[in-house]
């Protein structure tokens, strides 16, 4: 009998936003999966939602990586708004879907952030985006 002691990487089946193929969420070289990321992989729920310190970190990361395309408060510029009900990818209404688009990329200018931000940083950004007021 063969027993595997390797932990499952994810209970959630993450998919590529472009073609729904499986999205590899194995840690990048040198990346350590935080407890928050492990919990997100299991439940699809972002542990950073509503956490003031995490929101501050998410804002900093958003300002550095996202606002040039998505606007200062997510209102959209050359890329879609993140705070209205018009979605290029309806999957972004869930945190799992938004993670898939940020991590794996999408059409147009939305390149994959895998390898540019850690999965933990992406969760911080998502929590911040969710805290923004609808426009």
Short mmCIF file of N, CA, C and O in Angstrom, two decimals:
data_model
loop_
_atom_site.label_atom_id
_atom_site.label_comp_id
_atom_site.label_asym_id
_atom_site.label_seq_id
_atom_site.Cartn_x
_atom_site.Cartn_y
_atom_site.Cartn_z
N UNK A 1 0.85 -1.17 0.00
CA UNK A 1 0.00 0.00 0.00
C UNK A 1 0.90 1.24 0.00
O UNK A 1 1.88 1.31 0.72
N UNK A 2 0.53 2.25 -0.81
CA UNK A 2 1.28 3.49 -0.92
C UNK A 2 0.55 4.58 -0.17
O UNK A 2 -0.63 4.82 -0.40
N UNK A 3 1.23 5.23 0.74
CA UNK A 3 0.65 6.36 1.46
C UNK A 3 1.40 7.62 1.07
O UNK A 3 2.62 7.64 1.06
N UNK A 4 0.65 8.65 0.78
CA UNK A 4 1.27 9.93 0.44
C UNK A 4 1.13 10.87 1.63
O UNK A 4 0.05 11.04 2.16
N UNK A 5 2.24 11.46 2.01
CA UNK A 5 2.22 12.43 3.09
C UNK A 5 2.38 13.84 2.56
O UNK A 5 2.51 14.78 3.33
N UNK A 6 2.35 14.00 1.26
CA UNK A 6 2.46 15.33 0.67
C UNK A 6 1.13 16.07 0.85
O UNK A 6 0.07 15.54 0.53
N UNK A 7 1.19 17.28 1.37
CA UNK A 7 -0.05 18.03 1.55
C UNK A 7 -0.62 18.48 0.22
O UNK A 7 0.11 18.74 -0.73
N UNK A 8 -1.91 18.55 0.15
CA UNK A 8 -2.58 19.07 -1.03
C UNK A 8 -2.28 20.56 -1.13
O UNK A 8 -2.31 21.27 -0.13
N UNK A 9 -1.97 21.05 -2.32
CA UNK A 9 -1.69 22.47 -2.47
C UNK A 9 -2.95 23.31 -2.35
O UNK A 9 -2.88 24.44 -1.91
N UNK A 10 -4.10 22.78 -2.75
CA UNK A 10 -5.30 23.59 -2.70
C UNK A 10 -6.54 22.72 -2.74
O UNK A 10 -6.63 21.77 -3.49
N UNK A 11 -7.49 23.06 -1.89
CA UNK A 11 -8.81 22.42 -1.96
C UNK A 11 -9.62 23.12 -3.04
O UNK A 11 -10.47 22.52 -3.69
N UNK A 12 -9.37 24.41 -3.22
CA UNK A 12 -10.01 25.18 -4.28
C UNK A 12 -9.29 24.85 -5.58
O UNK A 12 -8.07 24.77 -5.62
N UNK A 13 -10.05 24.64 -6.63
CA UNK A 13 -9.44 24.41 -7.94
C UNK A 13 -9.34 25.75 -8.67
O UNK A 13 -10.32 26.25 -9.21
N UNK A 14 -8.17 26.36 -8.63
CA UNK A 14 -7.94 27.64 -9.27
C UNK A 14 -7.82 27.43 -10.77
O UNK A 14 -7.19 26.47 -11.22
N UNK A 15 -8.41 28.37 -11.55
CA UNK A 15 -8.42 28.23 -13.00
C UNK A 15 -7.94 29.50 -13.68
O UNK A 15 -8.16 30.60 -13.19
N UNK A 16 -7.34 29.32 -14.84
CA UNK A 16 -6.89 30.44 -15.64
C UNK A 16 -8.10 31.20 -16.17
O UNK A 16 -9.05 30.60 -16.67
N UNK A 17 -8.06 32.53 -16.07
CA UNK A 17 -9.19 33.35 -16.49
C UNK A 17 -9.44 33.31 -17.99
O UNK A 17 -10.55 33.56 -18.44
N UNK A 18 -8.43 32.98 -18.77
CA UNK A 18 -8.57 32.99 -20.22
C UNK A 18 -9.20 31.73 -20.78
O UNK A 18 -9.99 31.79 -21.73
N UNK A 19 -8.87 30.57 -20.21
CA UNK A 19 -9.35 29.33 -20.81
C UNK A 19 -9.83 28.28 -19.80
O UNK A 19 -10.12 27.15 -20.18
N UNK A 20 -9.92 28.66 -18.54
CA UNK A 20 -10.36 27.76 -17.47
C UNK A 20 -9.45 26.55 -17.27
O UNK A 20 -9.84 25.59 -16.61
N UNK A 21 -8.25 26.58 -17.81
CA UNK A 21 -7.30 25.50 -17.54
C UNK A 21 -6.83 25.63 -16.09
O UNK A 21 -6.92 26.70 -15.49
N UNK A 22 -6.34 24.54 -15.52
CA UNK A 22 -5.86 24.61 -14.14
C UNK A 22 -4.76 25.67 -13.98
O UNK A 22 -3.90 25.81 -14.84
N UNK A 23 -4.83 26.41 -12.89
CA UNK A 23 -3.84 27.44 -12.59
C UNK A 23 -2.91 26.90 -11.50
O UNK A 23 -3.37 26.52 -10.42
N UNK A 24 -1.64 26.84 -11.80
CA UNK A 24 -0.65 26.31 -10.86
C UNK A 24 -0.41 27.33 -9.76
O UNK A 24 0.11 28.42 -10.00
N UNK A 25 -0.80 26.99 -8.53
CA UNK A 25 -0.62 27.89 -7.40
C UNK A 25 0.49 27.39 -6.46
O UNK A 25 0.56 27.81 -5.30
N UNK A 26 1.34 26.53 -6.98
CA UNK A 26 2.51 26.10 -6.18
C UNK A 26 3.36 27.33 -5.91
O UNK A 26 3.44 28.24 -6.74
N UNK A 27 3.98 27.38 -4.74
CA UNK A 27 4.79 28.57 -4.43
C UNK A 27 5.91 28.78 -5.43
O UNK A 27 6.52 27.82 -5.91
N UNK A 28 6.16 30.05 -5.75
CA UNK A 28 7.28 30.40 -6.63
C UNK A 28 8.58 30.11 -5.89
O UNK A 28 8.59 29.96 -4.66
N UNK A 29 9.67 30.03 -6.62
CA UNK A 29 10.97 29.81 -5.99
C UNK A 29 11.19 30.85 -4.90
O UNK A 29 11.05 32.05 -5.14
N UNK A 30 11.50 30.38 -3.70
CA UNK A 30 11.76 31.27 -2.58
C UNK A 30 10.53 31.79 -1.86
O UNK A 30 10.64 32.48 -0.86
N UNK A 31 9.35 31.47 -2.37
CA UNK A 31 8.11 31.94 -1.73
C UNK A 31 7.67 30.94 -0.67
O UNK A 31 7.63 29.74 -0.91
N UNK A 32 7.34 31.44 0.49
CA UNK A 32 6.78 30.63 1.56
C UNK A 32 5.30 30.94 1.66
O UNK A 32 4.92 32.11 1.72
N UNK A 33 4.47 29.91 1.65
CA UNK A 33 3.04 30.14 1.77
C UNK A 33 2.70 30.45 3.23
O UNK A 33 2.99 29.66 4.13
N UNK A 34 2.10 31.61 3.44
CA UNK A 34 1.70 32.01 4.78
C UNK A 34 0.47 31.23 5.21
O UNK A 34 -0.20 30.59 4.38
N UNK A 35 0.16 31.30 6.49
CA UNK A 35 -1.06 30.66 6.99
C UNK A 35 -2.29 31.24 6.30
O UNK A 35 -3.25 30.52 6.03
N UNK A 36 -2.27 32.54 5.99
CA UNK A 36 -3.39 33.17 5.30
C UNK A 36 -3.58 32.57 3.91
O UNK A 36 -4.70 32.29 3.49
N UNK A 37 -2.49 32.36 3.19
CA UNK A 37 -2.56 31.78 1.84
C UNK A 37 -3.05 30.33 1.92
O UNK A 37 -3.92 29.92 1.15
N UNK A 38 -2.54 29.59 2.88
CA UNK A 38 -2.98 28.20 3.04
C UNK A 38 -4.48 28.15 3.33
O UNK A 38 -5.20 27.32 2.76
N UNK A 39 -4.96 29.03 4.19
CA UNK A 39 -6.39 29.08 4.50
C UNK A 39 -7.19 29.46 3.26
O UNK A 39 -8.25 28.87 2.99
N UNK A 40 -6.69 30.41 2.49
CA UNK A 40 -7.38 30.83 1.26
C UNK A 40 -7.45 29.68 0.26
O UNK A 40 -8.48 29.46 -0.37
N UNK A 41 -6.37 28.93 0.12
CA UNK A 41 -6.36 27.77 -0.77
C UNK A 41 -7.40 26.74 -0.36
O UNK A 41 -7.96 26.05 -1.20
N UNK A 42 -7.64 26.61 0.92
CA UNK A 42 -8.60 25.63 1.42
C UNK A 42 -10.05 26.11 1.34
O UNK A 42 -10.95 25.33 1.02
N UNK A 43 -10.27 27.39 1.62
CA UNK A 43 -11.65 27.89 1.77
C UNK A 43 -12.10 28.86 0.69
O UNK A 43 -13.30 29.05 0.49
N UNK A 44 -11.16 29.54 0.05
CA UNK A 44 -11.51 30.58 -0.90
C UNK A 44 -11.90 31.89 -0.24
O UNK A 44 -12.29 32.85 -0.90
N UNK A 45 -11.79 31.94 1.08
CA UNK A 45 -12.12 33.14 1.85
C UNK A 45 -10.83 33.87 2.20
O UNK A 45 -9.88 33.26 2.69
N UNK A 46 -10.80 35.18 1.98
CA UNK A 46 -9.60 35.96 2.22
C UNK A 46 -9.51 36.34 3.69
O UNK A 46 -10.30 37.15 4.18
N UNK A 47 -8.55 35.81 4.41
CA UNK A 47 -8.41 36.11 5.84
C UNK A 47 -8.12 37.58 6.14
O UNK A 47 -8.27 38.03 7.26
N UNK A 48 -7.69 38.35 5.13
CA UNK A 48 -7.33 39.75 5.35
C UNK A 48 -8.51 40.71 5.21
O UNK A 48 -8.36 41.89 5.50
N UNK A 49 -9.67 40.23 4.78
CA UNK A 49 -10.82 41.12 4.65
C UNK A 49 -11.12 41.80 5.99
O UNK A 49 -11.24 41.13 7.01
N UNK A 50 -11.20 43.13 5.97
CA UNK A 50 -11.55 43.87 7.17
C UNK A 50 -10.42 44.07 8.17
O UNK A 50 -10.62 44.72 9.20
N UNK A 51 -9.23 43.57 7.89
CA UNK A 51 -8.08 43.72 8.78
C UNK A 51 -7.37 45.03 8.43
O UNK A 51 -6.79 45.16 7.35
N UNK A 52 -7.41 46.01 9.34
CA UNK A 52 -6.88 47.34 9.04
C UNK A 52 -5.41 47.33 8.63
O UNK A 52 -5.02 48.04 7.70
N UNK A 53 -4.58 46.55 9.31
CA UNK A 53 -3.16 46.49 8.96
C UNK A 53 -2.98 45.89 7.56
O UNK A 53 -2.16 46.37 6.77
N UNK A 54 -3.75 44.86 7.26
CA UNK A 54 -3.67 44.23 5.94
C UNK A 54 -4.16 45.18 4.86
O UNK A 54 -3.60 45.22 3.75
N UNK A 55 -5.21 45.95 5.15
CA UNK A 55 -5.73 46.91 4.17
C UNK A 55 -4.68 47.99 3.88
O UNK A 55 -4.51 48.40 2.72
N UNK A 56 -3.97 48.45 4.90
CA UNK A 56 -2.91 49.44 4.69
C UNK A 56 -1.81 48.88 3.80
O UNK A 56 -1.32 49.56 2.89
N UNK A 57 -1.42 47.63 4.05
CA UNK A 57 -0.41 46.98 3.21
C UNK A 57 -0.96 46.79 1.79
O UNK A 57 -0.24 47.00 0.81
N UNK A 58 -2.21 46.41 1.68
CA UNK A 58 -2.83 46.23 0.37
C UNK A 58 -2.89 47.53 -0.42
O UNK A 58 -2.65 47.54 -1.62
N UNK A 59 -3.19 48.64 0.26
CA UNK A 59 -3.21 49.95 -0.41
C UNK A 59 -1.83 50.29 -0.94
O UNK A 59 -1.69 50.76 -2.08
N UNK A 60 -0.80 50.06 -0.13
CA UNK A 60 0.57 50.34 -0.56
C UNK A 60 0.92 49.53 -1.81
O UNK A 60 1.44 50.06 -2.79
N UNK A 61 0.59 48.25 -1.79
CA UNK A 61 0.86 47.40 -2.95
C UNK A 61 0.03 47.81 -4.16
O UNK A 61 0.51 47.81 -5.29
N UNK A 62 -1.24 48.16 -3.94
CA UNK A 62 -2.11 48.63 -5.01
C UNK A 62 -1.52 49.89 -5.65
O UNK A 62 -1.44 50.00 -6.87
N UNK A 63 -1.13 50.85 -4.80
CA UNK A 63 -0.56 52.10 -5.32
C UNK A 63 0.69 51.84 -6.15
O UNK A 63 0.91 52.48 -7.17
N UNK A 64 1.51 50.88 -5.75
CA UNK A 64 2.75 50.57 -6.46
C UNK A 64 2.55 49.77 -7.73
O UNK A 64 3.34 49.88 -8.67
N UNK A 65 1.49 48.95 -7.79
CA UNK A 65 1.35 47.99 -8.89
C UNK A 65 0.10 48.13 -9.74
O UNK A 65 0.10 47.65 -10.87
N UNK A 66 -0.94 48.73 -9.23
CA UNK A 66 -2.24 48.65 -9.89
C UNK A 66 -2.83 49.99 -10.30
O UNK A 66 -3.53 50.08 -11.30
N UNK A 67 -2.59 51.03 -9.49
CA UNK A 67 -3.32 52.27 -9.69
C UNK A 67 -3.01 52.98 -11.00
O UNK A 67 -3.85 53.67 -11.53
N UNK A 68 -1.83 52.77 -11.56
CA UNK A 68 -1.51 53.43 -12.83
C UNK A 68 -2.50 53.00 -13.92
O UNK A 68 -2.87 53.80 -14.77
N UNK A 69 -2.97 51.77 -13.88
CA UNK A 69 -3.93 51.28 -14.88
C UNK A 69 -5.38 51.34 -14.40
O UNK A 69 -6.29 51.64 -15.17
N UNK A 70 -5.59 51.04 -13.13
CA UNK A 70 -6.95 50.93 -12.60
C UNK A 70 -7.43 52.17 -11.86
O UNK A 70 -8.56 52.19 -11.37
N UNK A 71 -6.60 53.21 -11.77
CA UNK A 71 -7.00 54.45 -11.13
C UNK A 71 -6.67 54.48 -9.65
O UNK A 71 -6.50 53.45 -9.01
N UNK A 72 -6.60 55.69 -9.13
CA UNK A 72 -6.19 55.90 -7.74
C UNK A 72 -7.08 55.18 -6.73
O UNK A 72 -6.60 54.68 -5.73
N UNK A 73 -8.38 55.12 -7.01
CA UNK A 73 -9.31 54.43 -6.11
C UNK A 73 -10.07 53.32 -6.85
O UNK A 73 -11.22 53.02 -6.55
N UNK A 74 -9.40 52.73 -7.85
CA UNK A 74 -9.98 51.61 -8.58
C UNK A 74 -11.06 51.98 -9.58
O UNK A 74 -11.75 51.11 -10.10
N UNK A 75 -11.18 53.29 -9.88
CA UNK A 75 -12.25 53.77 -10.76
C UNK A 75 -12.04 53.43 -12.22
O UNK A 75 -12.95 53.56 -13.03
N UNK A 76 -10.85 52.98 -12.57
CA UNK A 76 -10.53 52.63 -13.95
C UNK A 76 -9.86 53.79 -14.66
O UNK A 76 -10.20 54.94 -14.44
N UNK A 77 -8.91 53.46 -15.47
CA UNK A 77 -8.23 54.42 -16.33
C UNK A 77 -8.12 53.75 -17.68
O UNK A 77 -9.11 53.62 -18.37
N UNK A 78 -6.94 53.25 -18.01
CA UNK A 78 -6.81 52.53 -19.28
C UNK A 78 -7.23 51.07 -19.12
O UNK A 78 -7.35 50.35 -20.10
N UNK A 79 -7.48 50.65 -17.91
CA UNK A 79 -7.99 49.31 -17.62
C UNK A 79 -9.30 49.44 -16.85
O UNK A 79 -9.62 50.52 -16.35
N UNK A 80 -10.06 48.37 -16.72
CA UNK A 80 -11.40 48.47 -16.15
C UNK A 80 -11.44 48.96 -14.70
O UNK A 80 -10.49 48.81 -13.94
N UNK A 81 -12.58 49.53 -14.38
CA UNK A 81 -12.87 49.90 -13.00
C UNK A 81 -12.93 48.62 -12.16
O UNK A 81 -13.37 47.57 -12.63
N UNK A 82 -12.52 48.74 -10.93
CA UNK A 82 -12.59 47.62 -9.99
C UNK A 82 -13.70 47.84 -8.97
O UNK A 82 -13.86 47.02 -8.06
N UNK A 83 -14.45 48.94 -9.13
CA UNK A 83 -15.43 49.30 -8.11
C UNK A 83 -16.83 49.56 -8.69
O UNK A 83 -17.63 50.23 -8.05
N UNK A 84 -17.12 49.03 -9.86
CA UNK A 84 -18.47 49.14 -10.38
C UNK A 84 -18.99 47.75 -10.73
O UNK A 84 -18.36 46.75 -10.41
N UNK A 85 -20.13 47.68 -11.36
CA UNK A 85 -20.74 46.39 -11.67
C UNK A 85 -20.52 45.94 -13.11
O UNK A 85 -21.22 45.04 -13.58
N UNK A 86 -19.60 46.56 -13.82
CA UNK A 86 -19.26 46.15 -15.18
C UNK A 86 -17.98 45.33 -15.12
O UNK A 86 -16.93 45.85 -14.74
N UNK A 87 -18.08 44.06 -15.49
CA UNK A 87 -16.94 43.16 -15.33
C UNK A 87 -16.49 42.59 -16.66
O UNK A 87 -17.29 42.03 -17.40
N UNK A 88 -15.20 42.72 -16.94
CA UNK A 88 -14.62 42.02 -18.09
C UNK A 88 -14.63 40.53 -17.82
O UNK A 88 -14.80 39.71 -18.72
N UNK A 89 -14.44 40.17 -16.55
CA UNK A 89 -14.43 38.78 -16.10
C UNK A 89 -15.37 38.67 -14.90
O UNK A 89 -14.99 39.04 -13.79
N UNK A 90 -16.59 38.19 -15.09
CA UNK A 90 -17.53 38.10 -13.97
C UNK A 90 -16.99 37.32 -12.78
O UNK A 90 -17.42 37.53 -11.65
N UNK A 91 -15.99 36.46 -12.99
CA UNK A 91 -15.42 35.68 -11.90
C UNK A 91 -14.82 36.58 -10.82
O UNK A 91 -14.65 36.16 -9.69
N UNK A 92 -14.48 37.84 -11.14
CA UNK A 92 -13.84 38.71 -10.15
C UNK A 92 -14.79 39.15 -9.04
O UNK A 92 -14.35 39.78 -8.09
N UNK A 93 -16.04 38.77 -9.12
CA UNK A 93 -16.96 39.08 -8.02
C UNK A 93 -16.63 38.25 -6.79
O UNK A 93 -17.02 38.61 -5.68
N UNK A 94 -15.89 37.15 -6.97
CA UNK A 94 -15.43 36.35 -5.82
C UNK A 94 -13.94 36.61 -5.62
O UNK A 94 -13.21 36.96 -6.55
N UNK A 95 -13.47 36.41 -4.40
CA UNK A 95 -12.05 36.57 -4.12
C UNK A 95 -11.22 35.54 -4.87
O UNK A 95 -10.11 35.84 -5.32
N UNK A 96 -11.75 34.34 -5.04
CA UNK A 96 -11.04 33.31 -5.82
C UNK A 96 -10.87 33.79 -7.25
O UNK A 96 -9.78 33.73 -7.82
N UNK A 97 -11.93 34.30 -7.85
CA UNK A 97 -11.86 34.78 -9.23
C UNK A 97 -10.92 35.96 -9.40
O UNK A 97 -10.16 36.03 -10.37
N UNK A 98 -10.95 36.89 -8.44
CA UNK A 98 -10.04 38.02 -8.53
C UNK A 98 -8.59 37.55 -8.37
O UNK A 98 -7.70 38.00 -9.08
N UNK A 99 -8.36 36.61 -7.47
CA UNK A 99 -7.02 36.03 -7.32
C UNK A 99 -6.58 35.41 -8.63
O UNK A 99 -5.44 35.61 -9.07
N UNK A 100 -7.46 34.65 -9.29
CA UNK A 100 -7.11 33.99 -10.55
C UNK A 100 -6.67 35.01 -11.60
O UNK A 100 -5.69 34.79 -12.31
N UNK A 101 -7.39 36.12 -11.71
CA UNK A 101 -7.07 37.14 -12.70
C UNK A 101 -5.75 37.84 -12.37
O UNK A 101 -4.91 38.03 -13.25
N UNK A 102 -5.56 38.20 -11.10
CA UNK A 102 -4.32 38.88 -10.72
C UNK A 102 -3.13 37.93 -10.83
O UNK A 102 -2.11 38.25 -11.45
N UNK A 103 -3.26 36.76 -10.28
CA UNK A 103 -2.16 35.80 -10.24
C UNK A 103 -1.81 35.26 -11.63
O UNK A 103 -0.65 35.16 -11.99
N UNK A 104 -2.84 34.90 -12.40
CA UNK A 104 -2.62 34.25 -13.68
C UNK A 104 -2.71 35.15 -14.90
O UNK A 104 -2.37 34.72 -16.00
N UNK A 105 -3.18 36.38 -14.71
CA UNK A 105 -3.30 37.31 -15.83
C UNK A 105 -4.60 37.15 -16.59
O UNK A 105 -5.41 36.26 -16.32
N UNK A 106 -4.79 38.05 -17.54
CA UNK A 106 -6.00 38.08 -18.36
C UNK A 106 -5.65 38.75 -19.69
O UNK A 106 -4.48 38.96 -19.98
N UNK A 107 -6.64 39.11 -20.45
CA UNK A 107 -6.38 39.73 -21.76
C UNK A 107 -5.92 41.17 -21.58
O UNK A 107 -6.02 41.75 -20.50
N UNK A 108 -5.45 41.75 -22.67
CA UNK A 108 -5.02 43.14 -22.64
C UNK A 108 -3.76 43.33 -21.82
O UNK A 108 -2.84 42.52 -21.85
N UNK A 109 -3.76 44.41 -21.05
CA UNK A 109 -2.58 44.78 -20.28
C UNK A 109 -2.42 43.98 -18.98
O UNK A 109 -1.41 44.10 -18.32
N UNK A 110 -3.41 43.17 -18.63
CA UNK A 110 -3.37 42.47 -17.34
C UNK A 110 -2.46 41.25 -17.42
O UNK A 110 -2.89 40.13 -17.68
N UNK A 111 -1.18 41.52 -17.16
CA UNK A 111 -0.20 40.43 -17.13
C UNK A 111 -0.29 39.70 -15.80
O UNK A 111 -0.75 40.24 -14.80
N UNK A 112 0.17 38.48 -15.79
CA UNK A 112 0.17 37.68 -14.56
C UNK A 112 1.11 38.30 -13.53
O UNK A 112 2.21 38.73 -13.86
N UNK A 113 0.64 38.33 -12.29
CA UNK A 113 1.48 38.82 -11.20
C UNK A 113 2.19 37.68 -10.48
O UNK A 113 2.93 37.94 -9.53
N UNK A 114 1.98 36.45 -10.91
CA UNK A 114 2.75 35.33 -10.36
C UNK A 114 4.22 35.63 -10.57
O UNK A 114 4.66 35.94 -11.67
N UNK A 115 4.99 35.58 -9.50
CA UNK A 115 6.41 35.87 -9.59
C UNK A 115 6.74 37.34 -9.41
O UNK A 115 7.89 37.68 -9.19
N UNK A 116 5.75 38.22 -9.51
CA UNK A 116 5.99 39.65 -9.29
C UNK A 116 5.48 40.06 -7.91
O UNK A 116 6.04 40.94 -7.27
N UNK A 117 4.40 39.45 -7.47
CA UNK A 117 3.88 39.60 -6.10
C UNK A 117 3.73 38.20 -5.53
O UNK A 117 3.42 37.26 -6.26
N UNK A 118 3.91 38.07 -4.24
CA UNK A 118 3.65 36.77 -3.61
C UNK A 118 2.14 36.57 -3.53
O UNK A 118 1.35 37.53 -3.63
N UNK A 119 1.73 35.35 -3.30
CA UNK A 119 0.31 35.08 -3.13
C UNK A 119 -0.24 35.83 -1.93
O UNK A 119 -1.37 36.34 -1.96
N UNK A 120 0.55 35.96 -0.88
CA UNK A 120 0.14 36.70 0.30
C UNK A 120 -0.08 38.17 -0.05
O UNK A 120 -1.08 38.78 0.37
N UNK A 121 0.81 38.75 -0.82
CA UNK A 121 0.65 40.15 -1.24
C UNK A 121 -0.61 40.32 -2.09
O UNK A 121 -1.32 41.32 -1.95
N UNK A 122 -0.89 39.36 -2.96
CA UNK A 122 -2.10 39.43 -3.78
C UNK A 122 -3.34 39.43 -2.89
O UNK A 122 -4.29 40.19 -3.14
N UNK A 123 -3.34 38.63 -1.85
CA UNK A 123 -4.48 38.63 -0.92
C UNK A 123 -4.64 39.98 -0.24
O UNK A 123 -5.78 40.46 -0.02
N UNK A 124 -3.54 40.64 0.09
CA UNK A 124 -3.60 41.98 0.67
C UNK A 124 -4.24 42.96 -0.33
O UNK A 124 -5.09 43.77 0.05
N UNK A 125 -3.81 42.89 -1.58
CA UNK A 125 -4.36 43.77 -2.62
C UNK A 125 -5.86 43.52 -2.78
O UNK A 125 -6.65 44.47 -2.86
N UNK A 126 -6.27 42.28 -2.83
CA UNK A 126 -7.69 41.95 -2.98
C UNK A 126 -8.49 42.51 -1.81
O UNK A 126 -9.56 43.11 -2.01
N UNK A 127 -8.00 42.35 -0.59
CA UNK A 127 -8.70 42.89 0.58
C UNK A 127 -8.85 44.40 0.44
O UNK A 127 -9.92 44.96 0.74
N UNK A 128 -7.80 45.08 0.00
CA UNK A 128 -7.88 46.53 -0.19
C UNK A 128 -8.91 46.88 -1.27
O UNK A 128 -9.75 47.77 -1.06
N UNK A 129 -8.86 46.20 -2.40
CA UNK A 129 -9.82 46.49 -3.47
C UNK A 129 -11.25 46.31 -2.97
O UNK A 129 -12.13 47.13 -3.25
N UNK A 130 -11.49 45.28 -2.19
CA UNK A 130 -12.84 45.03 -1.66
C UNK A 130 -13.28 46.12 -0.68
O UNK A 130 -14.46 46.30 -0.46
N UNK A 131 -12.32 46.85 -0.13
CA UNK A 131 -12.67 47.91 0.83
C UNK A 131 -13.02 49.23 0.13
O UNK A 131 -13.52 50.14 0.77
N UNK A 132 -12.74 49.33 -1.17
CA UNK A 132 -12.99 50.57 -1.89
C UNK A 132 -14.49 50.78 -2.10
O UNK A 132 -15.25 49.84 -2.27
N UNK A 133 -14.88 52.05 -2.11
CA UNK A 133 -16.28 52.41 -2.30
C UNK A 133 -16.67 52.28 -3.77
O UNK A 133 -15.91 52.70 -4.66
N UNK A 134 -17.86 51.75 -4.05
CA UNK A 134 -18.35 51.72 -5.44
C UNK A 134 -18.45 53.14 -6.01
O UNK A 134 -18.76 54.07 -5.27
N UNK A 135 -18.15 53.26 -7.28
CA UNK A 135 -18.21 54.58 -7.94
C UNK A 135 -19.55 54.80 -8.60
O UNK A 135 -20.16 53.94 -9.10
#
